[in-house]
Short mmCIF file of C-alpha atoms (C1' of nucleotides) in Angstrom, two decimals:
data_model
loop_
_atom_site.label_atom_id
_atom_site.label_comp_id
_atom_site.label_asym_id
_atom_site.label_seq_id
_atom_site.Cartn_x
_atom_site.Cartn_y
_atom_site.Cartn_z
CA UNK V 1 98.86 53.62 83.94
CA UNK V 2 95.06 54.24 83.31
CA UNK V 3 92.87 50.96 83.32
CA UNK V 4 91.58 50.03 80.10
CA UNK V 5 88.14 48.86 79.92
CA UNK V 6 85.96 47.23 77.42
CA UNK V 7 82.52 48.81 76.61
CA UNK V 8 80.09 46.82 75.02
CA UNK V 9 77.14 47.58 76.68
CA UNK V 10 76.05 50.07 74.37
CA UNK V 11 74.69 48.53 71.19
CA UNK V 12 75.05 51.02 68.41
CA UNK V 13 78.41 51.48 69.36
CA UNK V 14 81.55 49.29 68.29
CA UNK V 15 83.26 47.46 71.17
CA UNK V 16 86.30 49.79 71.84
CA UNK V 17 88.86 50.12 74.54
CA UNK V 18 88.32 53.08 76.77
CA UNK V 19 90.88 54.42 79.26
CA UNK V 20 90.30 55.14 82.55
CA UNK V 21 92.31 56.67 85.42
CA UNK V 22 94.52 59.65 85.50
CA UNK V 23 95.07 61.44 82.07
CA UNK V 24 98.40 61.61 80.42
CA UNK V 25 99.92 64.80 79.25
CA UNK V 26 99.51 63.58 75.85
CA UNK V 27 95.79 62.99 76.25
CA UNK V 28 95.77 66.41 77.69
CA UNK V 29 96.88 68.40 74.84
CA UNK V 30 95.21 66.36 72.33
CA UNK V 31 91.77 67.46 74.12
CA UNK V 32 92.91 70.91 74.27
CA UNK V 33 93.73 71.24 70.70
CA UNK V 34 90.72 69.69 69.28
CA UNK V 35 88.70 71.90 71.65
CA UNK V 36 90.72 75.01 70.51
CA UNK V 37 89.85 74.32 66.71
CA UNK V 38 86.40 72.65 67.06
CA UNK V 39 84.99 74.24 70.81
CA UNK V 40 83.58 71.90 73.24
CA UNK V 41 80.30 70.09 73.36
CA UNK V 42 79.15 66.83 71.75
CA UNK V 43 81.28 65.06 74.05
CA UNK V 44 80.81 61.84 72.79
CA UNK V 45 81.24 62.72 69.18
CA UNK V 46 84.54 64.86 70.50
CA UNK V 47 85.90 62.05 72.22
CA UNK V 48 86.21 59.96 69.20
CA UNK V 49 86.84 62.90 66.64
CA UNK V 50 89.83 64.02 68.81
CA UNK V 51 91.15 60.35 68.50
CA UNK V 52 90.90 60.06 72.35
CA UNK V 53 90.06 56.55 73.96
CA UNK V 54 87.81 58.07 76.50
CA UNK V 55 84.03 58.48 77.10
CA UNK V 56 82.78 62.03 76.21
CA UNK V 57 81.98 62.29 80.11
CA UNK V 58 85.41 61.39 81.06
CA UNK V 59 86.58 64.08 78.32
CA UNK V 60 83.82 66.74 79.51
CA UNK V 61 84.73 66.23 83.12
CA UNK V 62 88.94 66.41 82.37
CA UNK V 63 88.00 69.83 80.50
CA UNK V 64 85.70 71.50 82.78
CA UNK V 65 87.62 70.55 86.07
CA UNK V 66 90.96 70.96 84.73
CA UNK V 67 91.99 71.80 81.56
CA UNK V 68 89.57 74.84 80.78
CA UNK V 69 91.97 78.08 80.71
CA UNK V 70 89.72 80.22 83.35
CA UNK V 71 90.47 77.47 86.23
CA UNK V 72 91.83 78.97 89.04
CA UNK V 73 94.66 76.40 90.58
CA UNK V 74 95.57 76.72 94.19
CA UNK V 75 93.97 76.93 97.66
CA UNK V 76 91.03 78.73 98.03
CA UNK V 77 91.41 82.22 99.52
CA UNK V 78 89.79 83.19 102.85
CA UNK V 79 87.40 85.09 101.01
CA UNK V 80 86.39 82.34 98.79
CA UNK V 81 86.23 79.80 101.77
CA UNK V 82 83.86 82.51 103.69
CA UNK V 83 81.62 82.59 100.50
CA UNK V 84 81.23 78.89 100.30
CA UNK V 85 80.32 78.73 103.65
CA UNK V 86 77.80 81.32 103.37
CA UNK V 87 76.25 79.90 99.97
CA UNK V 88 76.47 76.33 101.51
CA UNK V 89 74.43 77.57 104.55
CA UNK V 90 71.53 78.54 101.86
CA UNK V 91 71.61 76.03 99.28
CA UNK V 92 73.07 72.88 100.66
CA UNK V 93 75.21 70.69 98.74
CA UNK V 94 74.16 72.35 95.21
CA UNK V 95 78.03 72.58 94.52
CA UNK V 96 77.44 73.47 90.66
CA UNK V 97 75.29 76.07 92.01
CA UNK V 98 77.87 77.38 94.24
CA UNK V 99 80.29 77.23 92.12
CA UNK V 100 78.95 79.38 89.68
CA UNK V 101 79.54 82.31 92.01
CA UNK V 102 83.24 81.40 92.44
CA UNK V 103 84.70 82.39 89.21
CA UNK V 104 87.17 79.96 87.94
CA UNK V 105 86.56 77.11 90.86
CA UNK V 106 84.76 73.67 89.96
CA UNK V 107 82.02 72.34 91.61
CA UNK V 108 84.15 69.29 92.23
CA UNK V 109 87.10 71.56 93.96
CA UNK V 110 84.50 73.05 96.06
CA UNK V 111 82.69 70.12 97.01
CA UNK V 112 86.17 68.60 98.14
CA UNK V 113 87.02 71.22 100.00
CA UNK V 114 83.72 70.86 102.04
CA UNK V 115 84.34 67.17 102.49
CA UNK V 116 87.76 67.22 103.51
CA UNK V 117 87.84 70.44 105.67
CA UNK V 118 84.48 71.46 106.66
CA UNK V 119 83.26 68.20 107.17
CA UNK V 120 86.43 67.29 109.10
CA UNK V 121 85.90 70.32 111.69
CA UNK V 122 82.52 69.11 112.08
CA UNK V 123 83.60 65.43 112.79
CA UNK V 124 86.06 66.83 115.18
CA UNK V 125 83.48 68.60 117.08
CA UNK V 126 80.96 65.85 117.07
CA UNK V 127 78.60 67.90 115.22
CA UNK V 128 76.53 66.89 112.22
CA UNK V 129 78.08 69.42 109.71
CA UNK V 130 74.70 70.07 108.23
CA UNK V 131 73.02 70.91 111.29
CA UNK V 132 71.98 74.29 112.80
CA UNK V 133 74.55 73.78 115.38
CA UNK V 134 77.20 73.70 113.35
CA UNK V 135 75.90 76.42 111.08
CA UNK V 136 75.79 78.69 114.00
CA UNK V 137 79.35 77.58 115.03
CA UNK V 138 80.76 78.45 111.57
CA UNK V 139 78.80 81.90 111.81
CA UNK V 140 79.99 82.72 115.16
CA UNK V 141 83.81 81.61 115.07
CA UNK V 142 84.64 80.34 111.68
CA UNK V 143 83.72 83.05 109.72
CA UNK V 144 85.40 85.63 111.95
CA UNK V 145 88.50 83.70 111.85
CA UNK V 146 88.50 83.87 108.11
CA UNK V 147 88.09 87.54 108.29
CA UNK V 148 90.76 87.79 110.68
CA UNK V 149 92.88 86.01 108.07
CA UNK V 150 91.63 88.70 105.50
CA UNK V 151 92.96 91.39 107.59
CA UNK V 152 96.07 89.80 108.28
CA UNK V 153 96.74 89.35 104.77
CA UNK V 154 95.79 92.97 103.57
CA UNK V 155 97.48 95.00 106.49
CA UNK V 156 100.69 92.85 106.54
CA UNK V 157 103.49 94.94 104.98
CA UNK V 158 104.77 91.73 103.28
CA UNK V 159 102.26 89.65 102.31
CA UNK V 160 104.70 87.05 101.23
CA UNK V 161 105.80 86.70 104.91
CA UNK V 162 104.96 83.60 106.75
CA UNK V 163 101.47 84.07 107.83
CA UNK V 164 99.16 81.03 107.57
CA UNK V 165 97.08 82.56 104.68
CA UNK V 166 100.55 82.90 102.94
CA UNK V 167 101.06 79.05 103.45
CA UNK V 168 97.70 78.80 102.26
CA UNK V 169 98.23 80.44 99.11
CA UNK V 170 101.81 79.06 98.59
CA UNK V 171 100.49 76.91 95.51
CA UNK V 172 98.58 79.62 93.89
CA UNK V 173 99.85 81.30 90.92
CA UNK V 174 97.72 84.35 91.70
CA UNK V 175 99.46 87.67 93.25
CA UNK V 176 98.76 88.08 97.17
CA UNK V 177 96.44 90.64 98.07
CA UNK V 178 97.26 94.28 98.81
CA UNK V 179 95.68 96.68 101.27
CA UNK V 180 92.13 96.81 101.55
CA UNK V 181 90.21 99.51 103.46
CA UNK V 182 87.38 97.25 105.02
CA UNK V 183 90.06 94.58 106.49
CA UNK V 184 92.42 97.11 108.03
CA UNK V 185 89.17 98.47 109.88
CA UNK V 186 88.12 95.24 111.72
CA UNK V 187 88.88 95.02 114.99
CA UNK V 188 90.31 92.11 117.15
CA UNK V 189 89.45 88.71 116.64
CA UNK V 190 87.88 88.71 120.14
CA UNK V 191 86.16 91.93 119.44
CA UNK V 192 85.28 90.84 116.16
CA UNK V 193 83.42 87.76 116.97
CA UNK V 194 80.61 89.99 118.50
CA UNK V 195 80.84 92.86 116.05
CA UNK V 196 79.43 90.56 113.09
CA UNK V 197 75.88 90.33 112.55
CA UNK V 198 73.94 88.35 109.99
CA UNK V 199 70.91 89.14 108.29
CA UNK V 200 68.08 86.95 108.24
CA UNK V 201 67.30 83.77 106.29
CA UNK V 202 64.68 85.81 104.33
CA UNK V 203 66.99 88.56 103.49
CA UNK V 204 66.55 89.54 99.81
CA UNK V 205 70.65 88.52 99.40
CA UNK V 206 72.46 85.76 101.01
CA UNK V 207 73.12 85.95 104.46
CA UNK V 208 76.45 87.53 104.93
CA UNK V 209 78.25 88.80 107.60
CA UNK V 210 78.04 92.35 108.33
CA UNK V 211 80.93 94.07 110.19
CA UNK V 212 80.54 97.17 111.92
CA UNK V 213 82.79 99.04 114.61
CA UNK V 214 80.14 99.50 117.52
CA UNK V 215 82.00 102.60 119.01
CA UNK V 216 82.29 104.61 115.52
CA UNK V 217 78.89 103.73 113.89
CA UNK V 218 75.56 104.24 114.95
CA UNK V 219 72.39 102.87 113.67
CA UNK V 220 70.91 105.98 112.65
CA UNK V 221 74.42 107.06 110.90
CA UNK V 222 74.36 103.63 109.23
CA UNK V 223 74.93 104.28 105.49
CA UNK V 224 72.15 102.55 103.45
CA UNK V 225 74.05 100.23 100.74
CA UNK V 226 71.08 98.03 99.85
CA UNK V 227 72.79 96.40 97.24
CA UNK V 228 75.65 95.49 99.09
CA UNK V 229 74.61 94.14 102.47
CA UNK V 230 77.50 91.95 102.87
CA UNK V 231 80.55 93.86 104.05
CA UNK V 232 83.32 91.18 103.22
CA UNK V 233 82.14 90.75 100.08
CA UNK V 234 81.65 94.13 99.23
CA UNK V 235 84.99 95.09 100.40
CA UNK V 236 86.65 92.21 98.21
CA UNK V 237 84.48 91.13 95.52
CA UNK V 238 82.02 92.26 92.83
CA UNK V 239 78.20 92.08 92.80
CA UNK V 240 76.91 89.09 90.96
CA UNK V 241 73.47 89.55 89.71
CA UNK V 242 71.28 86.64 88.46
CA UNK V 243 69.22 87.76 85.76
CA UNK V 244 66.98 84.84 85.72
CA UNK V 245 66.31 85.50 89.50
CA UNK V 246 66.81 89.21 90.37
CA UNK V 247 66.61 88.60 93.96
CA UNK V 248 69.46 86.12 93.96
CA UNK V 249 72.38 88.79 94.07
CA UNK V 250 75.41 88.90 96.59
CA UNK V 251 79.18 89.25 96.23
CA UNK V 252 82.13 87.30 95.14
CA UNK V 253 85.58 87.66 95.25
CA UNK V 254 86.44 88.19 91.52
CA UNK V 255 90.26 88.81 91.59
CA UNK V 256 93.06 87.71 93.67
CA UNK V 257 94.55 91.32 93.11
CA UNK V 258 92.93 93.38 95.71
CA UNK V 259 94.77 96.43 94.44
CA UNK V 260 91.64 96.79 91.74
CA UNK V 261 89.41 97.48 95.06
CA UNK V 262 89.40 101.28 96.12
CA UNK V 263 86.35 101.34 98.31
CA UNK V 264 84.80 103.71 100.85
CA UNK V 265 85.34 101.86 104.16
CA UNK V 266 82.52 103.47 105.64
CA UNK V 267 80.08 102.65 103.04
CA UNK V 268 81.41 98.92 102.67
CA UNK V 269 80.05 98.36 106.31
CA UNK V 270 77.22 97.42 105.60
CA UNK V 271 74.12 96.92 107.38
CA UNK V 272 73.28 96.32 111.32
CA UNK V 273 70.64 93.96 112.44
CA UNK V 274 70.94 94.00 116.33
CA UNK V 275 68.44 91.12 116.64
CA UNK V 276 70.96 88.52 114.70
CA UNK V 277 73.79 89.99 116.29
CA UNK V 278 71.94 89.12 119.84
CA UNK V 279 71.42 85.68 118.26
CA UNK V 280 74.75 84.99 117.52
CA UNK V 281 75.68 86.26 121.12
CA UNK V 282 73.19 84.05 122.52
CA UNK V 283 74.24 81.01 120.46
CA UNK V 284 77.64 81.79 121.97
CA UNK V 285 76.32 81.62 125.53
CA UNK V 286 73.98 78.91 125.23
CA UNK V 287 75.67 76.06 123.68
CA UNK V 288 79.29 76.71 122.19
CA UNK V 289 81.74 75.81 124.88
CA UNK V 290 84.80 77.66 125.47
CA UNK V 291 86.96 74.64 124.39
CA UNK V 292 84.52 74.48 121.35
CA UNK V 293 85.25 78.06 120.51
CA UNK V 294 88.98 77.64 120.91
CA UNK V 295 89.00 74.80 118.51
CA UNK V 296 86.89 76.55 115.84
CA UNK V 297 88.96 79.64 116.44
CA UNK V 298 92.29 77.93 116.03
CA UNK V 299 91.15 76.20 112.78
CA UNK V 300 94.32 76.23 110.94
CA UNK V 301 94.65 75.50 107.11
CA UNK V 302 91.36 76.33 106.30
"C1'" DA T 1 114.85 54.26 105.38
"C1'" DA T 2 110.52 52.30 105.50
"C1'" DC T 3 106.10 51.86 106.87
"C1'" DG T 4 101.51 53.37 107.49
"C1'" DG T 5 97.51 56.55 108.24
"C1'" DG T 6 95.57 60.61 106.77
"C1'" DC T 7 94.58 63.77 103.22
"C1'" DA T 8 93.76 66.23 99.02
"C1'" DC T 9 92.23 65.96 94.92
"C1'" DA T 10 91.20 63.80 90.35
"C1'" DA T 11 88.54 60.65 88.23
"C1'" DC T 12 84.38 57.56 88.10
"C1'" DC T 13 79.65 56.45 88.66
"C1'" DG T 14 74.62 56.39 88.60
"C1'" DC T 15 70.85 58.96 88.24
"C1'" DG T 16 67.90 62.90 86.79
"C1'" DT T 17 66.65 66.34 83.26
"C1'" DG T 18 66.10 68.39 78.84
"C1'" DC T 19 66.03 67.83 73.92
"C1'" DT T 20 64.92 66.09 69.46
"C1'" DG T 21 63.12 62.91 66.05
"C1'" DG X 1 53.64 59.70 73.82
"C1'" DC X 2 58.14 57.51 73.48
"C1'" DA X 3 62.82 56.17 72.92
"C1'" DG X 4 67.75 57.72 72.53
"C1'" DC X 5 70.97 60.73 73.26
"C1'" DA X 6 73.72 64.50 75.44
"C1'" DC X 7 74.41 66.75 79.36
"C1'" DG X 8 74.49 68.31 84.14
"C1'" DC X 9 74.67 67.34 89.05
"C1'" DG X 10 76.02 64.92 93.51
"C1'" DG X 11 77.95 60.82 95.80
"C1'" DT X 12 81.63 58.07 95.98
"C1'" DT X 13 86.23 55.96 94.68
"C1'" DG X 14 91.08 55.52 93.32
"C1'" DT X 15 95.58 57.27 93.88
"C1'" DG X 16 99.63 59.80 95.07
"C1'" DC X 17 101.73 62.78 98.46
"C1'" DC X 18 102.81 64.05 102.84
"C1'" DC X 19 104.29 63.43 107.36
"C1'" DG X 20 104.78 61.31 111.75
"C1'" DT X 21 106.58 57.31 113.84
#
DNA sequence: AACGGGCACAACCGCGTGCTG
DNA sequence: GCAGCACGCGGTTGTGCCCGT
C-alpha cells in the first residue's frame, strides 16, 4: 500500500492527498488510458485530469520508465552491455545520454545496471569504478567476455539451451538472437583478448572494440569502413547518427532479432589500430594480475 | 520452515535548466 | 530582469524477491 502524504508546501495548490510508493494496476491503467486519449506532457495537469493522486513527476517517471509501449523488458543483452560500457567510458554518468542510444532502455535501467553490476565488480577488484585501471580491465577482459557470449549465443544451434546468455535473457520476451557472421568469425577467448583493439579517444566515433583475425587479415588488406569502426556494433546493430552533432555517431543494437542482419563479415571487421592493441597488451602485462584477469573473465551473470 | 543478507529494480528527491508571461 | 512553472537528470532510498544457512 503506497504511502499517503499531504502536500501543502505549494501555496497555489489546494492541500490534497498524494499517493507515493508502488503503483497499482488501476493507477497504471488510468495513466495509460489518459495518455492514449490526450497524449503526454504537462504532467502536473495530466495527473489531475487523469484523476491520479500522484505528482506530475511521479506520473512522468512511471510512464517513461515502465508504461511506455516501446520500453524493452528483460535483461540487457551482451551487445547492450558492451555498448553501455563503451558509452560510459566516453561520457561517464550521463545516463540519459547513454539511454538515448539503447532503444527501449531507460536511463534508470542503465543506471541501476551500472550500480548493481558494474560497480559491484569494481568493488570486488578493489578498483575505483571510474578509474583508468577499471576501464582498462573492462576493455581488456570484460568486453571480450561479452563478445564471447555474443559468439556463443549466435553460434549455438539451439539458442534456447542452457547457456549463460540464455539464462540472462530468460525473462526477456524478445526472441533469441540467431546466427551472425562476425560473432562466428571470432576466435577463442584467450586469443580474442589479444585480437581486440581500441581506437583512441580522439576518434570521431566512440572508442569501440575492433575485432580482427591476425592470421587472415593484413593491415593493407583492411577494408575501409570509415563509418563503421566498431565491429561488434557493426555486426549487431545499425548506425546511429546524431544530426545535432554529426561527429557523434556509433552503432547500436536496434533489435534482438539478429536475422535482420546479413552483413559481410570481412567488412565488419573494422579498423586495426596497432598502437592501441599494444596498449591493451601492455596493460595486461603491467598491472592486471592473473587472478584479476580470471575474476574479470569469469564474470558470470553480467 | 524460518531467518537474514544481498541483490535488482521501481520510485522518490533535490537540483539545474529552459521557457513563458 | 524576474518569478513561476514544467521538465529532465543524476543520486539515493525503499521494497520485494531470491538464495544460502
